[in-house]
Amino acid sequence: MMQAAVVVSALSLLLCVDGSKTKNSSRSESDRTREEEPRRPHLIFILIDDQGYNDIGYHNPRIQTPTLDRLASEGVRLESYYVQPICTPSRSQLLTGRYQIHTGLQHSIIRPQQPNCLPPQMDTLPQRLQTLGYDTHLVGKWHLGFCRKSCLPTRKGFDTFFGSLTGSVDYYSYGSCDGPGVCGYDLHENEGVAWNHEGRYSTAMFTQRARKILQNHETRGRPLFLMLSLQAVHTPLVSPKSYIYPYRSMTNLSRRRLAAMVSTVDEAVRNVTYALRKHGLYKNSVIIYSTDNGAQPFTGGSNWPLRGRKGTYWEGGIRGVGFVHSPLLKRRRRVSKDLIHITDWFPTLVRLAGGDPDQSPGLDGFDVWQTISEGKASPRTEILHNIDPLHKSYKPSAPRDVPRSGPGSGSKPVKLKRPAFKKTQKKKKILRQKPQQKSAFKVKKKHKNFPKRPLKNQRRETNRARSRVQRKTESKRFSVQRKTESKRSGVQRKTESKRFRVQRKTESKRFSVQRKTESKRSGVQRKTESKRFRVQRKTESKQKFKWKHQNTTLPTSRPGPGSWSGPDPPSPTCRPGPGTWSGPDPPSPTSRPGPGTWSGPDPPSPTSRPGPGSWSGPDPPSPGALWDTSVQAAIRVGDWKLLTGDPGHGDWVPPQILPSLPGRWWNLERSVSFSQAAERGRVWLFDISADPLERHDLSDQRPEIVQVLLQRLVHYNWSAVPVRFPPDDPRANPRRRRGAWEPWIQDQDPENGAEEEEEQKKKKKRKRGKCHLCKLNAFFHKLNSRMMENKI
């Protein structure tokens, strides 16, 4: 019996071991299948505002950014990374993957009072990631329009939103102004106003919200897209005092404050990366750090040694600070000098998320993940920085001079002078005592038998009585003077207000007349330009036959100025896709030219410099005949960069030299700055690989390169969308809606919009006919709303 029990127990143990092995094998197979499935990475995009090339530690050791330096050194530093010169175009190209000529945002930024936003028909990066199963969150600055609710971030693909809608917000009070007197509260959560957050520094509050999102996402098991768009280091220059102390040796106050704000950004990035590691998301994440434009030297920023500043198309305004940090990178700890643009993030991140970028038609960006991760050549060989037809350069004149019909028309500018009211000098009336004047006060004679007082007491009494009388008379005179002055000031105010109203009406009429005339003349100019293009096409087609039968081989030497050295330039009607070429011998899209080389129709090498007269063919057309060089435009093809029109303030500004902020931020971003060298029809050409500081203009020495790049501008201009830059809408004033910036235009269907408006008009007419106290009701309604706004 004992032997049988031992045998049974042994068999049971063997069966248990076999069962556990089968279970473990089944679990391991399921785990292997899960591991073999492609895990989509978490995407963390950190966007900084107005950080310049010299405002980070690995470019300037005086700026203390240990976290950013460590992440950049362990990842891939992007040293040929380009953005747009101002906020709205960079953010629009990041989220849409298209150039701003294809979104209608070619001119300036979207101001808070403008009824403008992203085009509704274009899909955005968060919308594509939502369809791929991502949780999308935006924390921080939006600045892409909010006139309608359909323009808000939650309607453009983000699941949640916490931040500001306008371009510049106070870091503690969250007040935003669009000019003097037009201010409102700007802190929103999803589609409502987030009140009662005053007193907290915005950078710290936004990082805290980002950490909460990472903490709550730990248990969801879905991929994450978090866009942390910090307001720093945009004006106003405000930071906690503890961050200013390490930069106490800086003499420039604005530079010191901006350096402290950069340190707050460094601490914010450290907290975000710590949260990623704490919640187990770091190993499967991609961290992208980028600035939206160059720095503003007038507010403490620095782009040294690059040329230009924010708002310009020099390298200081468009070459951005950026790096990629991720454990998923195959080649880390290196510096990439491959050409990358901010539009490339759309297809790159969509491909990383497992999607197909080709499903979004009209993309101008390229998938550059292999360039960043593996070090392969960049598929991008061209960058269209911008074509702004509303910004035309003309000779510097008075600040209020406005041309009647645009540049090139030859008409004299109209001087718009603001009303200058002379203050009426009020004559001050001074009361002076006349020493010889007899006083009307007489001392009564006292009784003879009454004992006389001494002379001193009598004099004191007379002096006191005289002073009393004088005080009474002076008080009467002062009261009369005050009444007369108050009456005069009231009359003057009324007359001045009337004058202001009359002058405003006259100015508005003048502006409306000028706009009509400009629109008419612009239409005429467009017709004339179209005729010119047609004539040019005919002449080019005729010249093609001549150039084919002549010697089309390039000379070994370099032609002189004004001569043509290449084959037939591409026609402006062709429309090749991104990375392709419309002339002879197009390069492959993946091929990238090296330094000093060219991806088009083989121009001469930059080192060869023959004398003039080496080319026997016809001379190329002048730049003005091919392209209106007064239009502000900038393009980069290979290593060559071309600028036309007025590219902006083009000085090399060393750090810590300029004084503090000269004016408000809206004056700096709205004003049209004309450089001293900007003339009508001026063209600049630079070889960026050999001259990254843009000190040597080669437009006169290399006219053949200028012609080819102008042809590329003509090619891009054919696909451009009309500029959308509407005037300010007075209905957007925050005083009309609880003192906060909110959408002010109701979303209506285009089919039912006209019918609803007619019905509303009919209802208003009926109410006006029935109501007898409408004026009183309207008056008390306005009074109540104003009292609520002023918290009375």
PDB file of N, CA, C and O in Angstrom, residues 364-423:
ATOM      1  N   ASP A 364       3.615  69.628 -48.134  1.00  0.00           N
ATOM      2  CA  ASP A 364       4.898  70.186 -48.564  1.00  0.00           C
ATOM      3  C   ASP A 364       6.069  69.620 -47.766  1.00  0.00           C
ATOM      4  O   ASP A 364       7.216  69.958 -48.047  1.00  0.00           O
ATOM      5  N   GLY A 365       5.790  68.813 -46.744  1.00  0.00           N
ATOM      6  CA  GLY A 365       6.845  68.257 -45.922  1.00  0.00           C
ATOM      7  C   GLY A 365       7.294  66.891 -46.398  1.00  0.00           C
ATOM      8  O   GLY A 365       6.666  66.254 -47.252  1.00  0.00           O
ATOM      9  N   PHE A 366       8.419  66.414 -45.828  1.00  0.00           N
ATOM     10  CA  PHE A 366       9.011  65.122 -46.159  1.00  0.00           C
ATOM     11  C   PHE A 366       9.159  64.308 -44.876  1.00  0.00           C
ATOM     12  O   PHE A 366       9.302  64.868 -43.787  1.00  0.00           O
ATOM     13  N   ASP A 367       9.153  63.008 -45.045  1.00  0.00           N
ATOM     14  CA  ASP A 367       9.427  62.103 -43.934  1.00  0.00           C
ATOM     15  C   ASP A 367      10.938  62.045 -43.713  1.00  0.00           C
ATOM     16  O   ASP A 367      11.677  61.475 -44.529  1.00  0.00           O
ATOM     17  N   VAL A 368      11.412  62.636 -42.604  1.00  0.00           N
ATOM     18  CA  VAL A 368      12.850  62.753 -42.355  1.00  0.00           C
ATOM     19  C   VAL A 368      13.284  61.889 -41.170  1.00  0.00           C
ATOM     20  O   VAL A 368      14.334  62.149 -40.572  1.00  0.00           O
ATOM     21  N   TRP A 369      12.496  60.861 -40.823  1.00  0.00           N
ATOM     22  CA  TRP A 369      12.875  60.047 -39.668  1.00  0.00           C
ATOM     23  C   TRP A 369      14.156  59.248 -39.939  1.00  0.00           C
ATOM     24  O   TRP A 369      14.993  59.098 -39.045  1.00  0.00           O
ATOM     25  N   GLN A 370      14.326  58.732 -41.139  1.00  0.00           N
ATOM     26  CA  GLN A 370      15.562  58.018 -41.447  1.00  0.00           C
ATOM     27  C   GLN A 370      16.766  58.955 -41.435  1.00  0.00           C
ATOM     28  O   GLN A 370      17.864  58.550 -41.071  1.00  0.00           O
ATOM     29  N   THR A 371      16.544  60.209 -41.811  1.00  0.00           N
ATOM     30  CA  THR A 371      17.635  61.197 -41.749  1.00  0.00           C
ATOM     31  C   THR A 371      18.035  61.463 -40.307  1.00  0.00           C
ATOM     32  O   THR A 371      19.227  61.578 -39.994  1.00  0.00           O
ATOM     33  N   ILE A 372      17.054  61.534 -39.408  1.00  0.00           N
ATOM     34  CA  ILE A 372      17.346  61.831 -38.010  1.00  0.00           C
ATOM     35  C   ILE A 372      17.862  60.593 -37.285  1.00  0.00           C
ATOM     36  O   ILE A 372      18.844  60.663 -36.536  1.00  0.00           O
ATOM     37  N   SER A 373      17.203  59.444 -37.494  1.00  0.00           N
ATOM     38  CA  SER A 373      17.533  58.251 -36.727  1.00  0.00           C
ATOM     39  C   SER A 373      18.750  57.511 -37.267  1.00  0.00           C
ATOM     40  O   SER A 373      19.614  57.084 -36.490  1.00  0.00           O
ATOM     41  N   GLU A 374      18.851  57.379 -38.581  1.00  0.00           N
ATOM     42  CA  GLU A 374      19.919  56.575 -39.162  1.00  0.00           C
ATOM     43  C   GLU A 374      21.028  57.389 -39.806  1.00  0.00           C
ATOM     44  O   GLU A 374      22.043  56.816 -40.219  1.00  0.00           O
ATOM     45  N   GLY A 375      20.846  58.696 -39.946  1.00  0.00           N
ATOM     46  CA  GLY A 375      21.879  59.533 -40.548  1.00  0.00           C
ATOM     47  C   GLY A 375      21.911  59.511 -42.052  1.00  0.00           C
ATOM     48  O   GLY A 375      22.932  59.876 -42.659  1.00  0.00           O
ATOM     49  N   LYS A 376      20.817  59.098 -42.701  1.00  0.00           N
ATOM     50  CA  LYS A 376      20.777  59.096 -44.160  1.00  0.00           C
ATOM     51  C   LYS A 376      20.590  60.516 -44.688  1.00  0.00           C
ATOM     52  O   LYS A 376      20.269  61.439 -43.949  1.00  0.00           O
ATOM     53  N   ALA A 377      20.791  60.667 -46.004  1.00  0.00           N
ATOM     54  CA  ALA A 377      20.655  61.986 -46.623  1.00  0.00           C
ATOM     55  C   ALA A 377      19.203  62.449 -46.575  1.00  0.00           C
ATOM     56  O   ALA A 377      18.275  61.647 -46.705  1.00  0.00           O
ATOM     57  N   SER A 378      19.024  63.724 -46.418  1.00  0.00           N
ATOM     58  CA  SER A 378      17.672  64.273 -46.313  1.00  0.00           C
ATOM     59  C   SER A 378      17.001  64.295 -47.681  1.00  0.00           C
ATOM     60  O   SER A 378      17.625  64.663 -48.683  1.00  0.00           O
ATOM     61  N   PRO A 379      15.732  63.906 -47.752  1.00  0.00           N
ATOM     62  CA  PRO A 379      15.024  63.997 -49.038  1.00  0.00           C
ATOM     63  C   PRO A 379      14.689  65.430 -49.428  1.00  0.00           C
ATOM     64  O   PRO A 379      14.290  65.666 -50.563  1.00  0.00           O
ATOM     65  N   ARG A 380      14.849  66.363 -48.546  1.00  0.00           N
ATOM     66  CA  ARG A 380      14.525  67.763 -48.839  1.00  0.00           C
ATOM     67  C   ARG A 380      15.724  68.460 -49.450  1.00  0.00           C
ATOM     68  O   ARG A 380      16.839  68.416 -48.902  1.00  0.00           O
ATOM     69  N   THR A 381      15.495  69.125 -50.592  1.00  0.00           N
ATOM     70  CA  THR A 381      16.527  69.937 -51.242  1.00  0.00           C
ATOM     71  C   THR A 381      16.097  71.385 -51.413  1.00  0.00           C
ATOM     72  O   THR A 381      16.925  72.228 -51.775  1.00  0.00           O
ATOM     73  N   GLU A 382      14.814  71.694 -51.165  1.00  0.00           N
ATOM     74  CA  GLU A 382      14.307  73.050 -51.330  1.00  0.00           C
ATOM     75  C   GLU A 382      13.469  73.430 -50.119  1.00  0.00           C
ATOM     76  O   GLU A 382      12.833  72.570 -49.490  1.00  0.00           O
ATOM     77  N   ILE A 383      13.458  74.724 -49.811  1.00  0.00           N
ATOM     78  CA  ILE A 383      12.578  75.295 -48.787  1.00  0.00           C
ATOM     79  C   ILE A 383      12.050  76.614 -49.326  1.00  0.00           C
ATOM     80  O   ILE A 383      12.837  77.506 -49.657  1.00  0.00           O
ATOM     81  N   LEU A 384      10.749  76.718 -49.435  1.00  0.00           N
ATOM     82  CA  LEU A 384      10.134  78.009 -49.737  1.00  0.00           C
ATOM     83  C   LEU A 384       9.813  78.673 -48.407  1.00  0.00           C
ATOM     84  O   LEU A 384       8.887  78.266 -47.705  1.00  0.00           O
ATOM     85  N   HIS A 385      10.588  79.685 -48.062  1.00  0.00           N
ATOM     86  CA  HIS A 385      10.363  80.353 -46.784  1.00  0.00           C
ATOM     87  C   HIS A 385       9.046  81.139 -46.805  1.00  0.00           C
ATOM     88  O   HIS A 385       8.261  81.032 -45.876  1.00  0.00           O
ATOM     89  N   ASN A 386       8.798  81.905 -47.866  1.00  0.00           N
ATOM     90  CA  ASN A 386       7.507  82.601 -47.983  1.00  0.00           C
ATOM     91  C   ASN A 386       7.479  83.420 -49.259  1.00  0.00           C
ATOM     92  O   ASN A 386       8.519  83.776 -49.827  1.00  0.00           O
ATOM     93  N   ILE A 387       6.247  83.706 -49.703  1.00  0.00           N
ATOM     94  CA  ILE A 387       5.970  84.714 -50.733  1.00  0.00           C
ATOM     95  C   ILE A 387       4.819  85.558 -50.194  1.00  0.00           C
ATOM     96  O   ILE A 387       3.705  85.065 -50.039  1.00  0.00           O
ATOM     97  N   ASP A 388       5.103  86.804 -49.868  1.00  0.00           N
ATOM     98  CA  ASP A 388       4.104  87.685 -49.258  1.00  0.00           C
ATOM     99  C   ASP A 388       3.770  88.801 -50.237  1.00  0.00           C
ATOM    100  O   ASP A 388       4.486  89.806 -50.314  1.00  0.00           O
ATOM    101  N   PRO A 389       2.692  88.689 -51.019  1.00  0.00           N
ATOM    102  CA  PRO A 389       2.384  89.747 -51.993  1.00  0.00           C
ATOM    103  C   PRO A 389       1.913  91.046 -51.362  1.00  0.00           C
ATOM    104  O   PRO A 389       1.944  92.083 -52.024  1.00  0.00           O
ATOM    105  N   LEU A 390       1.470  91.008 -50.097  1.00  0.00           N
ATOM    106  CA  LEU A 390       1.043  92.245 -49.437  1.00  0.00           C
ATOM    107  C   LEU A 390       2.204  93.053 -48.887  1.00  0.00           C
ATOM    108  O   LEU A 390       2.015  94.214 -48.515  1.00  0.00           O
ATOM    109  N   HIS A 391       3.375  92.453 -48.796  1.00  0.00           N
ATOM    110  CA  HIS A 391       4.546  93.139 -48.250  1.00  0.00           C
ATOM    111  C   HIS A 391       5.483  93.458 -49.404  1.00  0.00           C
ATOM    112  O   HIS A 391       6.212  92.583 -49.879  1.00  0.00           O
ATOM    113  N   LYS A 392       5.428  94.683 -49.873  1.00  0.00           N
ATOM    114  CA  LYS A 392       6.284  95.124 -50.971  1.00  0.00           C
ATOM    115  C   LYS A 392       7.220  96.203 -50.467  1.00  0.00           C
ATOM    116  O   LYS A 392       6.839  97.070 -49.696  1.00  0.00           O
ATOM    117  N   SER A 393       8.460  96.129 -50.914  1.00  0.00           N
ATOM    118  CA  SER A 393       9.470  97.080 -50.456  1.00  0.00           C
ATOM    119  C   SER A 393       9.420  98.324 -51.300  1.00  0.00           C
ATOM    120  O   SER A 393       9.213  98.296 -52.506  1.00  0.00           O
ATOM    121  N   TYR A 394       9.591  99.456 -50.651  1.00  0.00           N
ATOM    122  CA  TYR A 394       9.752 100.727 -51.341  1.00  0.00           C
ATOM    123  C   TYR A 394      10.706 101.568 -50.516  1.00  0.00           C
ATOM    124  O   TYR A 394      11.096 101.217 -49.412  1.00  0.00           O
ATOM    125  N   LYS A 395      11.086 102.703 -51.062  1.00  0.00           N
ATOM    126  CA  LYS A 395      12.124 103.498 -50.430  1.00  0.00           C
ATOM    127  C   LYS A 395      11.634 104.019 -49.089  1.00  0.00           C
ATOM    128  O   LYS A 395      10.480 104.390 -48.936  1.00  0.00           O
ATOM    129  N   PRO A 396      12.522 104.064 -48.076  1.00  0.00           N
ATOM    130  CA  PRO A 396      12.091 104.530 -46.764  1.00  0.00           C
ATOM    131  C   PRO A 396      11.601 105.969 -46.828  1.00  0.00           C
ATOM    132  O   PRO A 396      12.201 106.820 -47.454  1.00  0.00           O
ATOM    133  N   SER A 397      10.491 106.187 -46.205  1.00  0.00           N
ATOM    134  CA  SER A 397       9.903 107.522 -46.168  1.00  0.00           C
ATOM    135  C   SER A 397       9.368 107.776 -44.790  1.00  0.00           C
ATOM    136  O   SER A 397       9.704 107.078 -43.834  1.00  0.00           O
ATOM    137  N   ALA A 398       8.514 108.801 -44.687  1.00  0.00           N
ATOM    138  CA  ALA A 398       7.923 109.106 -43.402  1.00  0.00           C
ATOM    139  C   ALA A 398       7.109 107.927 -42.919  1.00  0.00           C
ATOM    140  O   ALA A 398       6.564 107.163 -43.700  1.00  0.00           O
ATOM    141  N   PRO A 399       7.004 107.738 -41.592  1.00  0.00           N
ATOM    142  CA  PRO A 399       6.317 106.545 -41.101  1.00  0.00           C
ATOM    143  C   PRO A 399       4.848 106.490 -41.432  1.00  0.00           C
ATOM    144  O   PRO A 399       4.272 105.425 -41.426  1.00  0.00           O
ATOM    145  N   ARG A 400       4.208 107.621 -41.795  1.00  0.00           N
ATOM    146  CA  ARG A 400       2.787 107.596 -42.106  1.00  0.00           C
ATOM    147  C   ARG A 400       2.526 107.696 -43.597  1.00  0.00           C
ATOM    148  O   ARG A 400       1.407 107.940 -44.023  1.00  0.00           O
ATOM    149  N   ASP A 401       3.569 107.556 -44.441  1.00  0.00           N
ATOM    150  CA  ASP A 401       3.379 107.607 -45.882  1.00  0.00           C
ATOM    151  C   ASP A 401       2.869 106.266 -46.372  1.00  0.00           C
ATOM    152  O   ASP A 401       3.453 105.227 -46.084  1.00  0.00           O
ATOM    153  N   VAL A 402       1.804 106.269 -47.137  1.00  0.00           N
ATOM    154  CA  VAL A 402       1.226 105.053 -47.694  1.00  0.00           C
ATOM    155  C   VAL A 402       1.115 105.234 -49.192  1.00  0.00           C
ATOM    156  O   VAL A 402       0.572 106.245 -49.654  1.00  0.00           O
ATOM    157  N   PRO A 403       1.627 104.314 -50.024  1.00  0.00           N
ATOM    158  CA  PRO A 403       1.520 104.480 -51.471  1.00  0.00           C
ATOM    159  C   PRO A 403       0.081 104.333 -51.918  1.00  0.00           C
ATOM    160  O   PRO A 403      -0.688 103.558 -51.379  1.00  0.00           O
ATOM    161  N   ARG A 404      -0.271 105.111 -52.952  1.00  0.00           N
ATOM    162  CA  ARG A 404      -1.647 105.064 -53.452  1.00  0.00           C
ATOM    163  C   ARG A 404      -1.956 103.739 -54.125  1.00  0.00           C
ATOM    164  O   ARG A 404      -2.990 103.153 -53.903  1.00  0.00           O
ATOM    165  N   SER A 405      -1.059 103.247 -54.958  1.00  0.00           N
ATOM    166  CA  SER A 405      -1.366 102.060 -55.760  1.00  0.00           C
ATOM    167  C   SER A 405      -0.264 101.029 -55.698  1.00  0.00           C
ATOM    168  O   SER A 405      -0.014 100.328 -56.640  1.00  0.00           O
ATOM    169  N   GLY A 406       0.465 100.965 -54.596  1.00  0.00           N
ATOM    170  CA  GLY A 406       1.496  99.948 -54.480  1.00  0.00           C
ATOM    171  C   GLY A 406       2.767 100.373 -55.179  1.00  0.00           C
ATOM    172  O   GLY A 406       2.830 101.374 -55.892  1.00  0.00           O
ATOM    173  N   PRO A 407       3.832  99.650 -54.957  1.00  0.00           N
ATOM    174  CA  PRO A 407       5.106  99.982 -55.564  1.00  0.00           C
ATOM    175  C   PRO A 407       5.093  99.733 -57.057  1.00  0.00           C
ATOM    176  O   PRO A 407       4.394  98.882 -57.571  1.00  0.00           O
ATOM    177  N   GLY A 408       5.878 100.485 -57.745  1.00  0.00           N
ATOM    178  CA  GLY A 408       6.001 100.304 -59.179  1.00  0.00           C
ATOM    179  C   GLY A 408       5.021 101.117 -59.985  1.00  0.00           C
ATOM    180  O   GLY A 408       5.082 101.141 -61.204  1.00  0.00           O
ATOM    181  N   SER A 409       4.046 101.774 -59.355  1.00  0.00           N
ATOM    182  CA  SER A 409       3.066 102.531 -60.117  1.00  0.00           C
ATOM    183  C   SER A 409       3.539 103.939 -60.427  1.00  0.00           C
ATOM    184  O   SER A 409       2.998 104.603 -61.298  1.00  0.00           O
ATOM    185  N   GLY A 410       4.525 104.427 -59.667  1.00  0.00           N
ATOM    186  CA  GLY A 410       5.060 105.754 -59.940  1.00  0.00           C
ATOM    187  C   GLY A 410       4.265 106.871 -59.313  1.00  0.00           C
ATOM    188  O   GLY A 410       4.593 108.041 -59.494  1.00  0.00           O
ATOM    189  N   SER A 411       3.215 106.586 -58.612  1.00  0.00           N
ATOM    190  CA  SER A 411       2.408 107.647 -58.009  1.00  0.00           C
ATOM    191  C   SER A 411       3.031 108.088 -56.704  1.00  0.00           C
ATOM    192  O   SER A 411       3.709 107.334 -56.024  1.00  0.00           O
ATOM    193  N   LYS A 412       2.773 109.296 -56.320  1.00  0.00           N
ATOM    194  CA  LYS A 412       3.341 109.849 -55.110  1.00  0.00           C
ATOM    195  C   LYS A 412       2.578 109.308 -53.907  1.00  0.00           C
ATOM    196  O   LYS A 412       1.374 109.081 -53.972  1.00  0.00           O
ATOM    197  N   PRO A 413       3.283 109.116 -52.786  1.00  0.00           N
ATOM    198  CA  PRO A 413       2.585 108.607 -51.604  1.00  0.00           C
ATOM    199  C   PRO A 413       1.698 109.676 -50.987  1.00  0.00           C
ATOM    200  O   PRO A 413       1.947 110.872 -51.098  1.00  0.00           O
ATOM    201  N   VAL A 414       0.653 109.202 -50.364  1.00  0.00           N
ATOM    202  CA  VAL A 414      -0.280 110.096 -49.688  1.00  0.00           C
ATOM    203  C   VAL A 414       0.140 110.214 -48.242  1.00  0.00           C
ATOM    204  O   VAL A 414       0.306 109.203 -47.553  1.00  0.00           O
ATOM    205  N   LYS A 415       0.330 111.381 -47.764  1.00  0.00           N
ATOM    206  CA  LYS A 415       0.732 111.592 -46.385  1.00  0.00           C
ATOM    207  C   LYS A 415      -0.505 111.693 -45.516  1.00  0.00           C
ATOM    208  O   LYS A 415      -1.316 112.594 -45.684  1.00  0.00           O
ATOM    209  N   LEU A 416      -0.648 110.749 -44.607  1.00  0.00           N
ATOM    210  CA  LEU A 416      -1.775 110.728 -43.691  1.00  0.00           C
ATOM    211  C   LEU A 416      -1.304 111.280 -42.353  1.00  0.00           C
ATOM    212  O   LEU A 416      -0.589 110.618 -41.621  1.00  0.00           O
ATOM    213  N   LYS A 417      -1.639 112.490 -42.096  1.00  0.00           N
ATOM    214  CA  LYS A 417      -1.210 113.145 -40.872  1.00  0.00           C
ATOM    215  C   LYS A 417      -2.305 113.043 -39.825  1.00  0.00           C
ATOM    216  O   LYS A 417      -3.459 113.290 -40.105  1.00  0.00           O
ATOM    217  N   ARG A 418      -1.910 112.666 -38.653  1.00  0.00           N
ATOM    218  CA  ARG A 418      -2.857 112.601 -37.575  1.00  0.00           C
ATOM    219  C   ARG A 418      -3.181 114.007 -37.072  1.00  0.00           C
ATOM    220  O   ARG A 418      -2.359 114.919 -37.178  1.00  0.00           O
ATOM    221  N   PRO A 419      -4.380 114.176 -36.542  1.00  0.00           N
ATOM    222  CA  PRO A 419      -4.745 115.514 -36.067  1.00  0.00           C
ATOM    223  C   PRO A 419      -3.867 115.927 -34.901  1.00  0.00           C
ATOM    224  O   PRO A 419      -3.649 115.170 -33.957  1.00  0.00           O
ATOM    225  N   ALA A 420      -3.334 117.120 -35.027  1.00  0.00           N
ATOM    226  CA  ALA A 420      -2.481 117.661 -33.978  1.00  0.00           C
ATOM    227  C   ALA A 420      -3.200 118.835 -33.331  1.00  0.00           C
ATOM    228  O   ALA A 420      -3.303 119.912 -33.925  1.00  0.00           O
ATOM    229  N   PHE A 421      -3.741 118.628 -32.166  1.00  0.00           N
ATOM    230  CA  PHE A 421      -4.459 119.673 -31.449  1.00  0.00           C
ATOM    231  C   PHE A 421      -3.502 120.371 -30.508  1.00  0.00           C
ATOM    232  O   PHE A 421      -2.791 119.733 -29.736  1.00  0.00           O
ATOM    233  N   LYS A 422      -3.500 121.686 -30.600  1.00  0.00           N
ATOM    234  CA  LYS A 422      -2.658 122.475 -29.723  1.00  0.00           C
ATOM    235  C   LYS A 422      -3.397 122.739 -28.421  1.00  0.00           C
ATOM    236  O   LYS A 422      -4.547 123.159 -28.423  1.00  0.00           O
ATOM    237  N   LYS A 423      -2.732 122.456 -27.355  1.00  0.00           N
ATOM    238  CA  LYS A 423      -3.336 122.697 -26.064  1.00  0.00           C
ATOM    239  C   LYS A 423      -3.397 124.199 -25.783  1.00  0.00           C
ATOM    240  O   LYS A 423      -2.422 124.914 -25.968  1.00  0.00           O
TER     241      LYS A 423
END
